CSV table of C-alpha atoms and ligand atoms in Angstrom, one decimal:
chain,number,residue,atom,x,y,z
A,217,MET,CA,-12.7,20.3,3.2
A,218,VAL,CA,-13.2,18.4,0.0
A,219,LEU,CA,-10.1,17.9,-2.0
A,220,SER,CA,-11.7,18.8,-5.2
A,221,LYS,CA,-10.0,18.1,-8.5
A,222,GLY,CA,-7.3,20.6,-9.0
A,223,ASN,CA,-8.0,22.0,-12.4
A,224,ASP,CA,-11.0,24.1,-11.4
A,225,GLU,CA,-10.5,27.8,-12.3
A,226,GLY,CA,-9.4,29.8,-9.3
A,227,ASP,CA,-8.4,26.7,-7.4
A,228,ARG,CA,-4.7,26.0,-7.1
A,229,GLN,CA,-3.9,22.6,-8.4
A,230,LYS,CA,-3.6,19.9,-5.7
A,231,VAL,CA,-0.4,17.9,-5.6
A,232,ALA,CA,-0.2,14.2,-4.9
A,233,ILE,CA,2.6,11.7,-4.5
A,234,VAL,CA,2.2,8.0,-4.8
A,235,THR,CA,4.9,5.4,-3.9
A,236,GLY,CA,5.5,2.2,-5.8
A,237,SER,CA,3.9,3.5,-9.0
A,238,ALA,CA,5.8,1.1,-11.4
A,239,SER,CA,2.9,-1.4,-11.3
A,240,GLY,CA,-0.3,-2.6,-9.8
A,241,ILE,CA,-2.2,-0.4,-7.3
A,242,GLY,CA,0.3,2.5,-7.4
A,243,TYR,CA,0.3,2.6,-11.2
A,244,ALA,CA,-3.5,2.7,-11.3
A,245,THR,CA,-3.8,5.2,-8.5
A,246,SER,CA,-1.3,7.6,-10.1
A,247,LEU,CA,-3.1,7.5,-13.4
A,248,MET,CA,-6.5,8.0,-11.8
A,249,LEU,CA,-5.3,10.9,-9.6
A,250,ALA,CA,-3.9,12.6,-12.7
A,251,ARG,CA,-7.1,12.0,-14.6
A,252,LYS,CA,-9.0,13.7,-11.7
A,253,GLY,CA,-6.8,16.7,-12.1
A,254,PHE,CA,-4.3,16.3,-9.3
A,255,TYR,CA,-0.7,17.1,-10.3
A,256,THR,CA,0.6,13.6,-9.6
A,257,TYR,CA,4.2,12.6,-8.8
A,258,ALA,CA,4.2,8.9,-9.7
A,259,SER,CA,7.2,7.7,-7.8
A,260,VAL,CA,9.3,4.6,-8.7
A,261,HIS,CA,12.4,3.3,-7.1
A,262,ASN,CA,13.9,1.9,-10.3
A,263,THR,CA,13.8,4.4,-13.1
A,264,ASN,CA,15.5,2.0,-15.5
A,265,LYS,CA,12.4,-0.2,-15.5
A,266,SER,CA,10.2,0.8,-18.4
A,267,THR,CA,6.8,2.1,-17.5
A,268,SER,CA,4.0,3.2,-19.8
A,269,LEU,CA,2.9,5.9,-17.3
A,270,GLU,CA,4.7,8.8,-19.0
A,271,SER,CA,3.6,7.9,-22.5
A,272,ILE,CA,0.0,7.6,-21.3
A,273,ALA,CA,0.4,10.9,-19.5
A,274,ASN,CA,1.8,12.5,-22.7
A,275,THR,CA,-0.9,11.1,-24.9
A,276,GLU,CA,-3.7,12.2,-22.6
A,277,ARG,CA,-2.0,15.4,-21.5
A,278,LEU,CA,-2.2,14.4,-17.9
A,279,PRO,CA,-0.6,16.4,-15.1
A,280,LEU,CA,1.7,13.4,-14.2
A,281,LYS,CA,5.4,13.3,-13.6
A,282,LEU,CA,7.6,10.3,-12.9
A,283,ILE,CA,10.0,10.8,-10.0
A,284,GLN,CA,12.7,8.6,-8.5
A,285,LEU,CA,12.0,7.5,-4.9
A,286,ASP,CA,13.2,4.5,-3.1
A,287,VAL,CA,11.3,4.2,0.2
A,288,THR,CA,14.3,2.5,1.8
A,289,ASP,CA,16.7,5.3,1.1
A,290,ASP,CA,16.7,8.5,3.2
A,291,SER,CA,18.4,10.6,0.6
A,292,SER,CA,16.2,9.4,-2.2
A,293,VAL,CA,13.1,10.3,-0.2
A,294,LYS,CA,14.6,13.7,0.8
A,295,HIS,CA,15.5,14.6,-2.8
A,296,ALA,CA,12.1,13.6,-4.1
A,297,VAL,CA,10.2,15.7,-1.5
A,298,GLU,CA,12.6,18.7,-2.0
A,299,LYS,CA,12.1,18.5,-5.8
A,300,ILE,CA,8.3,18.5,-5.4
A,301,VAL,CA,8.4,21.5,-3.0
A,302,LEU,CA,10.7,23.3,-5.4
A,303,GLU,CA,8.5,22.7,-8.4
A,304,LYS,CA,5.0,22.9,-6.8
A,305,GLY,CA,5.5,24.3,-3.3
A,306,ARG,CA,2.9,22.0,-1.8
A,307,ILE,CA,1.9,18.4,-1.2
A,308,ASP,CA,-1.8,17.7,-0.5
A,309,VAL,CA,-2.0,13.9,-0.9
A,310,LEU,CA,0.4,11.1,0.0
A,311,VAL,CA,-0.4,7.5,-1.0
A,312,ASN,CA,2.0,5.1,0.8
A,313,ASN,CA,1.7,2.1,-1.5
A,314,ALA,CA,5.1,0.5,-2.1
A,315,GLY,CA,5.4,-3.0,-0.7
A,316,TYR,CA,6.0,-6.7,-1.3
A,317,GLY,CA,5.3,-10.1,0.3
A,318,LEU,CA,7.8,-12.3,2.1
A,319,PHE,CA,6.8,-16.0,2.0
A,320,GLY,CA,8.2,-18.7,4.3
A,321,ALA,CA,7.4,-20.2,7.7
A,322,PHE,CA,8.6,-18.1,10.5
A,323,GLU,CA,11.3,-20.5,11.7
A,324,ASP,CA,12.8,-20.4,8.2
A,325,LEU,CA,12.9,-16.7,7.9
A,326,SER,CA,16.3,-15.1,8.5
A,327,LEU,CA,16.4,-11.9,10.5
A,328,ASP,CA,17.8,-10.0,7.5
A,329,GLU,CA,14.8,-11.2,5.4
A,330,ILE,CA,12.4,-10.0,8.1
A,331,LYS,CA,14.2,-6.7,8.4
A,332,ALA,CA,14.1,-6.1,4.7
A,333,GLN,CA,10.4,-6.8,4.7
A,334,PHE,CA,9.8,-4.2,7.4
A,335,GLU,CA,12.3,-1.8,5.8
A,336,ILE,CA,10.0,-1.4,2.8
A,337,ASN,CA,6.5,-2.1,4.0
A,338,PHE,CA,6.7,-0.4,7.4
A,339,PHE,CA,9.8,1.9,7.7
A,340,GLY,CA,9.2,2.9,4.1
A,341,VAL,CA,5.9,4.4,5.1
A,342,VAL,CA,7.5,6.0,8.2
A,343,ARG,CA,10.4,7.5,6.2
A,344,VAL,CA,8.2,9.0,3.4
A,345,THR,CA,5.5,10.2,5.8
A,346,GLN,CA,7.9,11.9,8.1
A,347,HIS,CA,9.5,13.8,5.2
A,348,VAL,CA,6.1,14.7,3.6
A,349,LEU,CA,4.2,15.6,6.8
A,350,PRO,CA,5.7,19.0,7.5
A,351,ILE,CA,4.9,20.0,3.9
A,352,ILE,CA,1.3,18.7,4.0
A,353,ARG,CA,0.8,20.3,7.4
A,354,THR,CA,2.2,23.8,6.7
A,355,ALA,CA,2.1,24.3,2.9
A,356,GLN,CA,-1.6,25.0,2.7
A,357,SER,CA,-4.7,25.7,4.7
A,358,GLY,CA,-7.5,23.2,4.7
A,359,GLY,CA,-5.7,19.9,5.3
A,360,GLY,CA,-4.5,17.0,3.3
A,361,VAL,CA,-4.8,13.3,3.0
A,362,ILE,CA,-2.5,10.4,3.8
A,363,VAL,CA,-3.5,7.1,2.4
A,364,ASN,CA,-1.8,4.0,3.7
A,365,VAL,CA,-2.2,0.8,1.6
A,366,SER,CA,-2.5,-1.9,4.2
A,367,SER,CA,-4.2,-5.3,3.5
A,368,VAL,CA,-6.8,-7.6,4.9
A,369,ASP,CA,-3.6,-9.2,6.3
A,370,GLY,CA,-3.3,-6.2,8.6
A,371,HIS,CA,-6.4,-7.6,10.4
A,372,ILE,CA,-6.2,-11.3,9.9
A,373,ALA,CA,-2.9,-13.2,10.0
A,374,PHE,CA,-2.2,-16.3,7.9
A,375,PRO,CA,0.6,-18.8,8.2
A,376,VAL,CA,3.6,-18.5,5.9
A,377,ILE,CA,3.4,-14.7,5.8
A,378,SER,CA,4.1,-13.8,9.4
A,379,ALA,CA,6.6,-11.0,8.6
A,380,TYR,CA,4.2,-9.5,6.0
A,381,CYS,CA,1.3,-9.6,8.4
A,382,GLY,CA,3.6,-8.1,11.0
A,383,THR,CA,4.3,-5.1,8.7
A,384,LYS,CA,0.6,-4.6,7.9
A,385,PHE,CA,-0.5,-4.9,11.6
A,386,ALA,CA,2.2,-2.4,12.5
A,387,LEU,CA,1.0,-0.1,9.7
A,388,GLU,CA,-2.6,-0.3,11.0
A,389,GLY,CA,-1.4,0.7,14.6
A,390,LEU,CA,0.7,3.5,13.3
A,391,SER,CA,-2.2,4.8,11.1
A,392,GLU,CA,-4.7,4.7,14.0
A,393,SER,CA,-2.3,6.6,16.2
A,394,ILE,CA,-1.3,9.4,13.8
A,395,ALA,CA,-4.9,9.9,12.7
A,396,TYR,CA,-5.6,11.4,16.2
A,397,GLU,CA,-2.4,13.6,16.0
A,398,LEU,CA,-3.2,14.9,12.6
A,399,GLU,CA,-6.9,15.5,12.9
A,400,PRO,CA,-6.4,19.0,14.6
A,401,PHE,CA,-4.5,20.0,11.5
A,402,GLY,CA,-7.3,18.9,9.2
A,403,ILE,CA,-5.1,16.0,7.8
A,404,LYS,CA,-7.0,12.8,7.2
A,405,VAL,CA,-5.4,9.4,7.5
A,406,ILE,CA,-7.1,6.6,5.5
A,407,LEU,CA,-6.3,2.9,5.5
A,408,ILE,CA,-7.0,0.7,2.4
A,409,GLU,CA,-7.3,-3.0,3.1
A,410,PRO,CA,-7.4,-5.0,-0.1
A,411,GLY,CA,-7.8,-8.7,-0.4
A,412,PRO,CA,-6.0,-10.6,-3.3
A,413,ILE,CA,-5.5,-8.2,-6.2
A,414,SER,CA,-4.3,-9.2,-9.7
A,415,SER,CA,-1.2,-7.1,-9.8
A,416,ASN,CA,2.6,-7.9,-9.9
A,417,PHE,CA,2.4,-8.7,-6.2
A,418,MET,CA,3.0,-12.4,-6.5
A,419,LYS,CA,5.7,-12.0,-9.0
A,420,GLY,CA,7.4,-9.3,-6.9
A,421,SER,CA,7.1,-11.3,-3.7
A,422,VAL,CA,10.2,-13.0,-2.1
A,423,LEU,CA,10.4,-16.6,-1.1
A,424,ALA,CA,12.7,-16.9,1.9
A,425,LYS,CA,15.9,-18.7,1.1
A,426,ARG,CA,15.2,-21.6,3.5
A,427,ALA,CA,11.4,-21.8,2.7
A,428,LEU,CA,11.5,-24.7,0.2
A,429,ASP,CA,14.4,-26.5,1.6
A,430,PRO,CA,13.2,-30.2,1.6
A,431,GLN,CA,14.8,-30.4,5.0
A,432,SER,CA,12.4,-27.8,6.3
A,433,PRO,CA,9.6,-29.2,8.4
A,434,TYR,CA,7.4,-26.5,6.9
A,435,ALA,CA,8.2,-27.1,3.2
A,436,GLU,CA,4.9,-28.8,2.4
A,437,LEU,CA,2.9,-26.1,4.2
A,438,VAL,CA,4.7,-23.4,2.2
A,439,GLN,CA,4.0,-25.2,-1.1
A,440,LYS,CA,0.3,-25.6,-0.3
A,441,PHE,CA,0.0,-22.0,0.8
A,442,ASN,CA,1.9,-20.7,-2.3
A,443,ALA,CA,-0.3,-22.7,-4.6
A,444,LYS,CA,-3.5,-21.5,-2.9
A,445,THR,CA,-2.3,-17.9,-2.8
A,446,SER,CA,-1.2,-17.9,-6.4
A,447,SER,CA,-4.6,-19.1,-7.6
A,448,GLN,CA,-6.3,-16.5,-5.4
A,449,HIS,CA,-4.4,-13.7,-7.1
A,450,GLU,CA,-5.3,-14.8,-10.7
A,451,ASN,CA,-8.3,-13.2,-12.4
A,452,THR,CA,-9.5,-11.5,-9.3
A,453,THR,CA,-10.0,-7.9,-8.2
A,454,GLN,CA,-8.1,-5.5,-10.5
A,455,PRO,CA,-5.8,-2.8,-9.2
A,456,GLU,CA,-8.1,-0.2,-10.8
A,457,GLU,CA,-10.8,-1.1,-8.2
A,458,VAL,CA,-8.4,-0.4,-5.4
A,459,ALA,CA,-7.4,2.9,-7.1
A,460,LYS,CA,-11.1,3.9,-7.5
A,461,THR,CA,-11.6,3.3,-3.7
A,462,ILE,CA,-8.5,5.4,-2.9
A,463,ILE,CA,-9.7,8.3,-5.1
A,464,GLN,CA,-13.2,8.2,-3.7
A,465,ALA,CA,-11.8,8.3,-0.2
A,466,ILE,CA,-9.5,11.2,-1.0
A,467,LEU,CA,-12.4,13.2,-2.6
A,468,ASP,CA,-14.9,12.4,0.2
A,469,GLU,CA,-15.5,15.3,2.6
A,470,LYS,CA,-16.0,12.8,5.4
A,471,PRO,CA,-14.1,9.6,4.5
A,472,GLU,CA,-14.2,6.4,6.4
A,473,PHE,CA,-11.0,5.5,8.3
A,474,ARG,CA,-10.8,2.0,6.7
A,475,TYR,CA,-11.8,0.7,3.3
A,476,VAL,CA,-11.9,-3.0,2.5
A,477,VAL,CA,-11.5,-3.8,-1.2
A,478,GLY,CA,-12.6,-7.1,-2.9
A,479,ASN,CA,-15.3,-9.7,-2.2
A,480,TYR,CA,-12.8,-12.1,-0.6
A,481,ALA,CA,-11.6,-9.6,1.9
A,482,VAL,CA,-15.1,-8.4,2.7
A,483,SER,CA,-16.4,-12.0,3.4
A,484,LEU,CA,-13.2,-13.0,5.3
A,485,LEU,CA,-13.6,-10.0,7.7
A,486,GLU,CA,-17.3,-10.7,8.1
A,487,ALA,CA,-16.5,-14.3,9.0
A,488,ARG,CA,-13.8,-13.1,11.5
A,489,LYS,CA,-16.4,-10.8,13.1
A,490,ASN,CA,-19.2,-13.2,13.3
A,491,MET,CA,-17.5,-16.5,14.2
A,492,PRO,CA,-15.9,-17.5,17.5
A,493,TYR,CA,-12.2,-17.3,17.0
A,494,SER,CA,-11.7,-21.0,17.5
A,495,GLU,CA,-14.1,-21.7,14.6
A,496,PHE,CA,-12.5,-19.1,12.4
A,497,GLN,CA,-9.1,-20.7,13.1
A,498,LYS,CA,-10.5,-24.1,12.1
A,499,MET,CA,-11.8,-22.6,8.8
A,500,ILE,CA,-8.4,-21.1,8.0
A,501,ILE,CA,-6.7,-24.4,8.8
A,502,GLN,CA,-9.1,-26.4,6.6
A,503,ASN,CA,-8.7,-23.9,3.8
A,504,ILE,CA,-5.0,-23.4,3.8
A,505,MET,CA,-3.2,-26.1,5.7
A,506,GLN,CA,-5.1,-29.3,4.7
B,211,LIG,N1,-1.8,-7.5,-4.7
B,211,LIG,C1,-2.4,-7.9,-3.5
B,211,LIG,O1,-3.0,-9.0,-3.5
B,211,LIG,C2,-2.4,-7.0,-2.3
B,211,LIG,C3,-3.3,-7.2,-1.3
B,211,LIG,C4,-3.3,-6.4,-0.2
B,211,LIG,C5,-2.4,-5.4,-0.1
B,211,LIG,N2,-1.5,-5.2,-1.1
B,211,LIG,C6,-0.5,-4.1,-0.9
B,211,LIG,O2,-0.7,-3.2,-2.0
B,211,LIG,C7,0.6,-2.5,-2.2
B,211,LIG,C8,0.9,-2.5,-3.7
B,211,LIG,O3,1.1,-3.8,-4.2
B,211,LIG,P1,0.6,-4.3,-5.6
B,211,LIG,O4,-0.4,-5.3,-5.4
B,211,LIG,O5,0.3,-3.1,-6.5
B,211,LIG,O6,1.9,-5.0,-6.1
B,211,LIG,P2,3.0,-4.6,-7.2
B,211,LIG,O7,2.4,-4.6,-8.5
B,211,LIG,O8,4.1,-5.6,-7.0
B,211,LIG,O9,3.5,-3.2,-6.7
B,211,LIG,C9,4.3,-2.9,-5.7
B,211,LIG,C10,5.2,-1.7,-6.1
B,211,LIG,O10,6.1,-1.4,-5.0
B,211,LIG,C11,7.3,-1.0,-5.6
B,211,LIG,N3,8.5,-1.1,-4.7
B,211,LIG,C12,9.1,-2.2,-4.3
B,211,LIG,N4,10.2,-1.8,-3.5
B,211,LIG,C13,10.2,-0.4,-3.5
B,211,LIG,C14,11.0,0.5,-2.9
B,211,LIG,N5,12.1,0.2,-2.2
B,211,LIG,N6,10.7,1.8,-3.1
B,211,LIG,C15,9.7,2.2,-3.8
B,211,LIG,N7,8.9,1.3,-4.5
B,211,LIG,C16,9.1,0.0,-4.3
B,211,LIG,C17,7.5,-2.0,-6.8
B,211,LIG,O11,8.4,-1.5,-7.7
B,211,LIG,P3,9.3,-2.6,-8.6
B,211,LIG,O12,8.4,-3.5,-9.2
B,211,LIG,O13,10.1,-1.7,-9.5
B,211,LIG,O14,10.2,-3.3,-7.5
B,211,LIG,C18,6.0,-2.0,-7.3
B,211,LIG,O15,5.8,-1.0,-8.2
B,211,LIG,C19,1.6,-3.2,-1.3
B,211,LIG,O16,1.8,-2.4,-0.2
B,211,LIG,C20,0.9,-4.5,-1.0
B,211,LIG,O17,1.3,-5.0,0.3
B,211,LIG,C21,-1.5,-6.0,-2.2
């Protein structure tokens, strides 16, 4: 079934929820979904942070509502889902987008830093999806869509972001597995794999406490990697491009399972596919570590 835009006459309006809508990909996706007619719950964990989402929605008369949802907090997720069910009685689309990067060589990462990384990027998806699934599965006939925002780093691992790559590799595995389970219910699972995107990602990323300690044997590597990564994130693919891909996938009757976004990600994955792994490793070492 095509999830057509929800404002068509005789068609009950489709309901979407997006996590991490305060900025970047989540912000752009929430706006685009609302502009396509989905009643969109743009969820943010910090409602004190100002966002222009509501004022744009008011000006354009969009079906968009801001809702508080911290993906790390069970009761916050439960309340948000209950509120949506009370107000709309259904959820058709879930976009699991909230996430951040943790930078630092593996030996310099504390267990707490790694756990915090998984708590948002991986268990956040688990928590929200488990609360939303019973609603998506039963509240309507004709299926729904779960979009998980992964990364090219969910396929190819780089130094200095081992924990981040771990969360995205885990998300890829989880998504592949539940896609089989949900297919009989007509629910589609879609993975989005962006390369570097010009969002707040670098600003919102966390540098591990020990990462730049001059005593660390990895301090120079981390500095090199940070400089490289920061420049990659400037003036590159915009969050709107990712949002466009997400909306196209949601509206497609037969969507792909994976969507790679951005030239850098496409060429990197091509290189990984076409080069012997040892050659590929050399290329990464030359580009990042030397
Ligand atoms: N940018 C990239 O280069 C890139 C590449 C590949 C994949 N991705 C993935 O794309 C997703 C979105 O990132 P982005 O690029 O749009 O970066 P972003 O602009 O930093 O957006 C991330 C969003 O997640 C929110 N968030 C953080 N902790 C949260 C929590 N506990 N509960 C709910 N929301 C929370 C942030 O809110 P606050 O700002 O209020 O904390 C922010 O709105 C992430 O999963 C990221 O891993 C990004």
